[in-house]
mmCIF file of C-alpha atoms in Angstrom:
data_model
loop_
_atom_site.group_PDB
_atom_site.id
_atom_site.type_symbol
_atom_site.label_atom_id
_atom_site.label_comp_id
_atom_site.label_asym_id
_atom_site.label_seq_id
_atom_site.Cartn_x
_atom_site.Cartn_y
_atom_site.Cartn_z
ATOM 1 C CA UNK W 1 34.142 55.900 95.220
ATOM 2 C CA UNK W 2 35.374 53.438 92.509
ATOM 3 C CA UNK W 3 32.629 50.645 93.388
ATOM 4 C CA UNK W 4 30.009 53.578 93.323
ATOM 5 C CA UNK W 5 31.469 54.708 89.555
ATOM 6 C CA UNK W 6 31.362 50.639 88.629
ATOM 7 C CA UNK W 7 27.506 50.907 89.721
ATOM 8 C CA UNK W 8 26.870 53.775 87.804
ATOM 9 C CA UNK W 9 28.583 52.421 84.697
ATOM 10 C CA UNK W 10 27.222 49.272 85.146
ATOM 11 C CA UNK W 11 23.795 50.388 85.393
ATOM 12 C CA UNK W 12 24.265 52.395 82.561
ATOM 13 C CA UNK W 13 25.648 49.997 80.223
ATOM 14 C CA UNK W 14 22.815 47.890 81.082
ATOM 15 C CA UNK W 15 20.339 50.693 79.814
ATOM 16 C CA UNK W 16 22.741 51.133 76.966
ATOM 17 C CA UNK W 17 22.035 47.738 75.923
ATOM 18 C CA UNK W 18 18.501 48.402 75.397
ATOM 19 C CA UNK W 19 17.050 46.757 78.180
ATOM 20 C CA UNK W 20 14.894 49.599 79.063
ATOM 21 C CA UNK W 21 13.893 52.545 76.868
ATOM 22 C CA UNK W 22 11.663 55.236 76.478
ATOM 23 C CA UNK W 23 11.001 56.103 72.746
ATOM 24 C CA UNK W 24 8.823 59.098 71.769
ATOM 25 C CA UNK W 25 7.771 58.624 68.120
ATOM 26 C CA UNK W 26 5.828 60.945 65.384
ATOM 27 C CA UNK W 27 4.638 58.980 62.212
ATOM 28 C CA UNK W 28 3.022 61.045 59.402
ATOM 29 C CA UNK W 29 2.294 58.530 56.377
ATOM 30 C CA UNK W 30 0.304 60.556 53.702
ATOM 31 C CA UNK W 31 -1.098 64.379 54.063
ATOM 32 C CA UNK W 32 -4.934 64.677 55.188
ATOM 33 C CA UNK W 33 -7.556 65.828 53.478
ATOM 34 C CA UNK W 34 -8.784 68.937 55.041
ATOM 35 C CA UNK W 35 -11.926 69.889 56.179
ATOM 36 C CA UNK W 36 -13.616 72.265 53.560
ATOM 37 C CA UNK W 37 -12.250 70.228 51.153
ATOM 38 C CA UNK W 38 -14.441 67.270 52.443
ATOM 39 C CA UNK W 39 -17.722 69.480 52.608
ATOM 40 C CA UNK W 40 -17.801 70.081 49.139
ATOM 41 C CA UNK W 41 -18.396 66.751 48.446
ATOM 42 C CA UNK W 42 -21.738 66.010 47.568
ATOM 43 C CA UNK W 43 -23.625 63.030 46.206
ATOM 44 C CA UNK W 44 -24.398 63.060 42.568
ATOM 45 C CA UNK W 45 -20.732 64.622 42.073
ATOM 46 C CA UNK W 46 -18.726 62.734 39.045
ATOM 47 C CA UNK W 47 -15.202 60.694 39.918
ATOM 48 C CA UNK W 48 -13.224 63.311 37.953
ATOM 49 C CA UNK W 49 -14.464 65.904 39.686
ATOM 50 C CA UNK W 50 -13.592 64.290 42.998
ATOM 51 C CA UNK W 51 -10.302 63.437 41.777
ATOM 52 C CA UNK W 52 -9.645 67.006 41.183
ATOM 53 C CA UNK W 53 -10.776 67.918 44.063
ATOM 54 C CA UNK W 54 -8.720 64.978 46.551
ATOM 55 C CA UNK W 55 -6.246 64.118 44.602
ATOM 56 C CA UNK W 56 -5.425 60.405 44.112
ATOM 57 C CA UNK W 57 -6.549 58.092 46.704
ATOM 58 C CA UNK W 58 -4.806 55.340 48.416
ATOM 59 C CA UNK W 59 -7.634 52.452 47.526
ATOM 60 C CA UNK W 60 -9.889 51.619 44.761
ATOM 61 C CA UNK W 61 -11.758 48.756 45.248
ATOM 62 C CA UNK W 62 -15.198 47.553 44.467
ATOM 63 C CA UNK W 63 -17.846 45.370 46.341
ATOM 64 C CA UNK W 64 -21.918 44.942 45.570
ATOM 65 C CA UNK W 65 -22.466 48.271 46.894
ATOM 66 C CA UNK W 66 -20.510 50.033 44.083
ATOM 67 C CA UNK W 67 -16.944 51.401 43.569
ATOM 68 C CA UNK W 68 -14.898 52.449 46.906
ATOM 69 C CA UNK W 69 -12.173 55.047 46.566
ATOM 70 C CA UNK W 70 -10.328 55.655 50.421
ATOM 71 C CA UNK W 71 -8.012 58.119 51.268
ATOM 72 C CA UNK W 72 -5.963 57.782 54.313
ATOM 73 C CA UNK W 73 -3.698 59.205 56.590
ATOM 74 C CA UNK W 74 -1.283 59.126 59.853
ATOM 75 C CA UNK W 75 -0.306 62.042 61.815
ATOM 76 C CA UNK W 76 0.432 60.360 65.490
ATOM 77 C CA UNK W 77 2.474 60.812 68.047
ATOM 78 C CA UNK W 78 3.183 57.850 70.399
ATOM 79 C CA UNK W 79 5.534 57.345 73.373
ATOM 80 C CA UNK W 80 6.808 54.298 73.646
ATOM 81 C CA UNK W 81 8.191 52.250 77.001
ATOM 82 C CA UNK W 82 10.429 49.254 75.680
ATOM 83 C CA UNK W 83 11.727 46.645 78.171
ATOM 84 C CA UNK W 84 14.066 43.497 77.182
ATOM 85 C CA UNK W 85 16.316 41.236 78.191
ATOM 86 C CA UNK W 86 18.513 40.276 75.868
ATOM 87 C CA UNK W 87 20.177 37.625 77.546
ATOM 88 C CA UNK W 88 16.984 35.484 77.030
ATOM 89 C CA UNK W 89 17.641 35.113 73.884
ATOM 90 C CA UNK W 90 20.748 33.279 73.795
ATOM 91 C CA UNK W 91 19.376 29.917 73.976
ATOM 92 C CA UNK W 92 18.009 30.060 77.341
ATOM 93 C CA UNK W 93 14.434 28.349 77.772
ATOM 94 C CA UNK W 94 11.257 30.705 77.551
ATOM 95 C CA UNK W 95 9.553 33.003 74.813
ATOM 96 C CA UNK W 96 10.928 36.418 73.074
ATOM 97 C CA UNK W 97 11.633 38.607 76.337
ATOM 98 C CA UNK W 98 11.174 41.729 74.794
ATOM 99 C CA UNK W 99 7.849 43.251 76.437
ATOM 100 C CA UNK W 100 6.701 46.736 74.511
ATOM 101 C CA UNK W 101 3.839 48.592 76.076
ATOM 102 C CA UNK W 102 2.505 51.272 73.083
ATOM 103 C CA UNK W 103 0.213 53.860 75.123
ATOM 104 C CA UNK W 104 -1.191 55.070 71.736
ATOM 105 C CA UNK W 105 -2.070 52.428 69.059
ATOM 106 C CA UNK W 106 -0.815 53.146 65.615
ATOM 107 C CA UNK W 107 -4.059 54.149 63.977
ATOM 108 C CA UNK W 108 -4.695 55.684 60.953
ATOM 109 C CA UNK W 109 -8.007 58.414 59.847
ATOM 110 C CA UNK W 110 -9.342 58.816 56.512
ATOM 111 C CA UNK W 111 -12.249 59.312 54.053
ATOM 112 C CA UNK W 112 -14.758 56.934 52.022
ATOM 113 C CA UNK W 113 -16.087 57.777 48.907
ATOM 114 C CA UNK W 114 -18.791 55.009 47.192
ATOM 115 C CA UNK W 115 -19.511 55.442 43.739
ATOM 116 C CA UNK W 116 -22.180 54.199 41.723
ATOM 117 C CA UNK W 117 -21.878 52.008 38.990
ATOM 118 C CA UNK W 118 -21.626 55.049 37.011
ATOM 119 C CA UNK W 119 -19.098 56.544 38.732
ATOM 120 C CA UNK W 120 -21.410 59.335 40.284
ATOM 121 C CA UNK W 121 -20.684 59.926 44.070
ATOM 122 C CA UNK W 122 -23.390 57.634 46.033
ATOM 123 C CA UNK W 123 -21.764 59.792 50.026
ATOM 124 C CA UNK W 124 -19.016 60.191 51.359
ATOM 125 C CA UNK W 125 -17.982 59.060 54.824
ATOM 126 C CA UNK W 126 -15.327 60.223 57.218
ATOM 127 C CA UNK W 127 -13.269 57.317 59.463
ATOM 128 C CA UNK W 128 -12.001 53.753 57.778
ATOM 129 C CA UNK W 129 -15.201 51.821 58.761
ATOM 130 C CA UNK W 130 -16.318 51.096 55.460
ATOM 131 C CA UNK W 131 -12.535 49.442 54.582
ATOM 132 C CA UNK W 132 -12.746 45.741 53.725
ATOM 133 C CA UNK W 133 -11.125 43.390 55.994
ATOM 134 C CA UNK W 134 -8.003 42.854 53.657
ATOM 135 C CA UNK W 135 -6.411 46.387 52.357
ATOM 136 C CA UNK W 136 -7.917 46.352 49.228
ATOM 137 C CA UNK W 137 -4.556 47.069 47.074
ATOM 138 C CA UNK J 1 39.038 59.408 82.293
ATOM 139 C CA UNK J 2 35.915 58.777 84.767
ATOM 140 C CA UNK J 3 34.561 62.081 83.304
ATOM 141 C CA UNK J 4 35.083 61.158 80.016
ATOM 142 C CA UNK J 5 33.582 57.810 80.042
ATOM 143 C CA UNK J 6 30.151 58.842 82.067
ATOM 144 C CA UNK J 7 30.327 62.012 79.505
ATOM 145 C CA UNK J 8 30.441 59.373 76.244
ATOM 146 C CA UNK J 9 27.838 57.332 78.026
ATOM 147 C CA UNK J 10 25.781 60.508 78.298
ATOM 148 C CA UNK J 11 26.756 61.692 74.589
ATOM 149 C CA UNK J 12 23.392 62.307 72.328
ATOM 150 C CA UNK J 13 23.858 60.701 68.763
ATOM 151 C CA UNK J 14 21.876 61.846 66.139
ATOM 152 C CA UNK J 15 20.251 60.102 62.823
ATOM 153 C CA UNK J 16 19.155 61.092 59.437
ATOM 154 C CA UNK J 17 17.968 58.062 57.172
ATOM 155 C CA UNK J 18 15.856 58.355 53.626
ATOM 156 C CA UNK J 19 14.818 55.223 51.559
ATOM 157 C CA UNK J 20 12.160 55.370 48.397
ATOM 158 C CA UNK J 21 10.174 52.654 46.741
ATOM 159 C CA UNK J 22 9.369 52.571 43.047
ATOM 160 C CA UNK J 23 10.353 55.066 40.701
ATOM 161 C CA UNK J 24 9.421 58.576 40.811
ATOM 162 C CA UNK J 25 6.751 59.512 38.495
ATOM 163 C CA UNK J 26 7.178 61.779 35.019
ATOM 164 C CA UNK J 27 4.516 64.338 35.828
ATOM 165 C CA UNK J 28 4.972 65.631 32.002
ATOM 166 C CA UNK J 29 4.665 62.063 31.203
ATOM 167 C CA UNK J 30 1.546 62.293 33.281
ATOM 168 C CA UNK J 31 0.190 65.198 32.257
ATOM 169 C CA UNK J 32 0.028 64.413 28.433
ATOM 170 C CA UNK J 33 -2.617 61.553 29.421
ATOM 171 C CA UNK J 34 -5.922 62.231 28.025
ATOM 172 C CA UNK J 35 -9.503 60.878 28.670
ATOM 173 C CA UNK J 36 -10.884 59.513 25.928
ATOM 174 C CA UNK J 37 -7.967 59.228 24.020
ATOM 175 C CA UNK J 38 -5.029 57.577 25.680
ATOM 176 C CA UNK J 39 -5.525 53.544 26.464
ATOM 177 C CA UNK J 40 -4.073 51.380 28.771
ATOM 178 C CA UNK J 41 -1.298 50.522 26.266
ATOM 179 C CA UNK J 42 -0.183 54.015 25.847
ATOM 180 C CA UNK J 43 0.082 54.313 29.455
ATOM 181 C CA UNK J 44 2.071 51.191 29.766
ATOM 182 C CA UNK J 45 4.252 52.155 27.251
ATOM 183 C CA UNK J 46 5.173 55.263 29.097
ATOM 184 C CA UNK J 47 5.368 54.261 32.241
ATOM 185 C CA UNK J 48 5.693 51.001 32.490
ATOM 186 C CA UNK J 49 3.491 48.095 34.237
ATOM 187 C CA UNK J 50 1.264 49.345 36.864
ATOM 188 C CA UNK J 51 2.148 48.542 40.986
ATOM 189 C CA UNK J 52 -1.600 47.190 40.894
ATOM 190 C CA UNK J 53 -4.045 46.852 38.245
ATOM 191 C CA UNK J 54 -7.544 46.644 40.336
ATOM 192 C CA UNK J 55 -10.696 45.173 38.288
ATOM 193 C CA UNK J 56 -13.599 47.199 38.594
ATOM 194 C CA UNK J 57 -16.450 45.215 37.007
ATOM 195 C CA UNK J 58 -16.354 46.016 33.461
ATOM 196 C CA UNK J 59 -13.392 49.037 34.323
ATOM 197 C CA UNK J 60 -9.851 48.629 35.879
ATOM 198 C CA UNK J 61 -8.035 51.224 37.742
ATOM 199 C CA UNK J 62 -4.307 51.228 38.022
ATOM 200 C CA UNK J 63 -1.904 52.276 40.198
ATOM 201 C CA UNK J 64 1.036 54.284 39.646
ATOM 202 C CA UNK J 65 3.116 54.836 42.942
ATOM 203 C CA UNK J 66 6.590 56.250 44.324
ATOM 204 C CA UNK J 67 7.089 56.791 48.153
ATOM 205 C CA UNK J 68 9.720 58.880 49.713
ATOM 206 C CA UNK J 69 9.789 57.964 53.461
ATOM 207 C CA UNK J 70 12.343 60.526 55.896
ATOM 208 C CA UNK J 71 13.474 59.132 59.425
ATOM 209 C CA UNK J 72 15.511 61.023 61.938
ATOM 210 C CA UNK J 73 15.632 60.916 65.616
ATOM 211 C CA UNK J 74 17.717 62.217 68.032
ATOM 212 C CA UNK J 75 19.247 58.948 70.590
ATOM 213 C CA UNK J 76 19.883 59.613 73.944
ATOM 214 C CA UNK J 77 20.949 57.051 76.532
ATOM 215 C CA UNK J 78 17.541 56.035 77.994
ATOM 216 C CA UNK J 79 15.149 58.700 75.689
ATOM 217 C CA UNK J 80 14.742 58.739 71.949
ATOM 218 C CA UNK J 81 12.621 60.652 69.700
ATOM 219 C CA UNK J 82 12.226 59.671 66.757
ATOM 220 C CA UNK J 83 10.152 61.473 63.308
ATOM 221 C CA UNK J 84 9.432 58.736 60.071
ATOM 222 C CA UNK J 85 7.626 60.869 57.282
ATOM 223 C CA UNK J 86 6.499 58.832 54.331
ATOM 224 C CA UNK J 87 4.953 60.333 51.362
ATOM 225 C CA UNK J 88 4.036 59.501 47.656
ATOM 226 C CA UNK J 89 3.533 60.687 44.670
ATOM 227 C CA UNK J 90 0.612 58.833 43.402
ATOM 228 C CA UNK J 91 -1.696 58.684 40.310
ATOM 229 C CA UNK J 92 -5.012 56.358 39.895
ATOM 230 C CA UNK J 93 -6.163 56.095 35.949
ATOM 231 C CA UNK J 94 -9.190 54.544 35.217
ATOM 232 C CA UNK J 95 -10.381 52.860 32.535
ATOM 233 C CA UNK J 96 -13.531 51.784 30.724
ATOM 234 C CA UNK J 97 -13.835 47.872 29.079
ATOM 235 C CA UNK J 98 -12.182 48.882 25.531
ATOM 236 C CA UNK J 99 -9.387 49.895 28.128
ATOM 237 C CA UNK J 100 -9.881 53.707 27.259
ATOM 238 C CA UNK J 101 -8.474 56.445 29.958
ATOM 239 C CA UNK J 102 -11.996 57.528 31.268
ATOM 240 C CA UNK J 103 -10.499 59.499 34.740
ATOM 241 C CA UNK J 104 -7.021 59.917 36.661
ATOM 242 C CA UNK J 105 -6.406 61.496 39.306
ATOM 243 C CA UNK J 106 -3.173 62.772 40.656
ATOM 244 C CA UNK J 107 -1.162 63.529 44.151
ATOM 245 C CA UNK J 108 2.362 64.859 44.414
ATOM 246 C CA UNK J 109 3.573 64.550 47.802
ATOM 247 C CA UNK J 110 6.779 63.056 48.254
ATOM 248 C CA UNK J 111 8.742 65.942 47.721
ATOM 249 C CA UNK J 112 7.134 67.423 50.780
ATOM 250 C CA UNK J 113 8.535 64.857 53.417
ATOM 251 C CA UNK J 114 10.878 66.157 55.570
ATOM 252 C CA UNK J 115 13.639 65.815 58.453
ATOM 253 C CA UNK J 116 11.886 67.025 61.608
ATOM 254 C CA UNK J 117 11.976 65.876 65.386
ATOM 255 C CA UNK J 118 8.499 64.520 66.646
ATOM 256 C CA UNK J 119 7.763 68.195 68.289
ATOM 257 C CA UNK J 120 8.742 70.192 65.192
ATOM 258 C CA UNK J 121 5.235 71.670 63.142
ATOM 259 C CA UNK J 122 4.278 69.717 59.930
ATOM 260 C CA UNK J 123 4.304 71.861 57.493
ATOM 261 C CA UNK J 124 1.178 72.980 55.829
ATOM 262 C CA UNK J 125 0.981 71.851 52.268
ATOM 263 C CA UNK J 126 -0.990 74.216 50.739
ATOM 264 C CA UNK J 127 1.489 77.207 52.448
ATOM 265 C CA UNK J 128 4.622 75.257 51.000
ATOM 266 C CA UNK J 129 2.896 75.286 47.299
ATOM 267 C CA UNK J 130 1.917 79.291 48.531
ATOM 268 C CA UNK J 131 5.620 79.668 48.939
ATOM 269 C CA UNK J 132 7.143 77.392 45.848
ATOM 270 C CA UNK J 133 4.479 79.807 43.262
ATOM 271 C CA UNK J 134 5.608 83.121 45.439
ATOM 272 C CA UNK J 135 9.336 81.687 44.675
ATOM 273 C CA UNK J 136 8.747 80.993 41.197
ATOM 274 C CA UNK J 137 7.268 84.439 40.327
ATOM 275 C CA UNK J 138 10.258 85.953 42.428
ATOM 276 C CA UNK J 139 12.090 84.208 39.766
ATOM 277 C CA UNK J 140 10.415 85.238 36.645
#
């Protein structure tokens, strides 16, 4: 009976130490733009009006194309497996030990807006695929 | 004992954590900006320097920013869940090449993050603004 509670305890201390989780995450950075708010947008609209209409955006910037303005969101759940060993990592040969598997990536949705040089509304986009390789900010 | 010590091992723990960057924005500050009137250097003056100042060929835009981000989670031995809700306040103002306020545009968000668990509904924004006007009539 007492070895069987030392196994238990044991094995739980070892889980207790991080070695082996299971994390279940929610990150919400920034509140969408919905939907009808999206479909009024229509070319030849001025940046004011958009403004009023979205709000601030995340990103200004501007390429040869004209001025970008991007607004962007996360609402994403995401479970998690974590498995480490700590023991690795005090001094003993080999790499970081700690081996994360992430079922969902982290990815975040979002709107384009491309203004002229005027600042009249050229189209909007939905999805990120018009971002810039470097966040433009 | 044995009880107790498999029933600590087995105790939840719960967490509540909030952290901000920049600082919050004067939205009567804000709202006394004009287009056509108020320059860059008014703006400055009242707010202070920008978090980024982008050139936009002849225009810049600047930045005005302040994040409130809300973690909890609720720890278990071998399952966690865990909620981070990060939202800003945020204000764009745009400006032509005599560095005259030609647009802005505004968001107010960071009040809205909140403490939740990762199953918990996120609240509606335009129903909590429904609710804060109902509230404020209630009060008049």
């Amino acid at each position: 009976m007492t070895r069987h509670f030392l196994l238990v305890v044991a094995l739980l201390s070892f889980h207790s130490m991080g070695c082996v989780r299971y994390d279940y995450v929610r990150d919400i950075v920034n509140e969408p733009i919905a939907d009808q708010r999206f479909a009024k947008l229509e070319p030849g609209m001025s940046l004011q009006v958009c403004l009023d209409q979205l709000g601030a955006p995340g990103y200004v910037w501007t390429d040869p194309r004209g001025v970008w303005l991007a607004y962007i969101w996360i609402q994403e759940k995401s479970p998690r497996i974590s498995a480490s060993l700590p023991f690795f990592s005090l001094g003993l040969p080999g790499t970081s030990p700690s081996l994360t598997y992430s079922r969902v990536k982290r990815k975040g949705e979002g709107i384009t807006l491309c203004f002229d040089q005027d600042l009249v509304l050229r189209f909007a986009r939905k999805g990120l695929t018009d971002l810039p390789e470097t966040i433009p900010r | 004992m044995r009880v107790f010590v498999l029933l600590l091992l087995f105790l939840p723990a719960c967490f509540m954590g909030r952290s901000t960057r920049n600082e919050p924005l004067d939205t009567e500050v804000i709202a006394t900006f004009e287009a056509g009137r108020t320059t860059a250097a008014n703006v400055t003056d009242a707010l202070g320097p920008p978090l980024r100042v982008v050139e936009l060929d002849v225009r810049s835009a600047y930045l005005y920013e302040f994040t409130q981000t809300k973690n909890s989670g609720l720890v278990f031995l071998l399952v966690n869940f865990l909620n981070t809700d990060e939202r800003s306040d945020r204000t764009w103002l745009f400006f032509d090449s005599r560095d005259v306020l030609t647009h802005h545009g505004s968001t107010f968000a960071a009040e809205r993050t909140e403490f939740s668990m990762p199953w918990s509904k996120i609240k509606d924004p335009k129903m909590v603004e429904a609710k804060k006007r109902e509230a404020e009539k209630a009060d008049q």
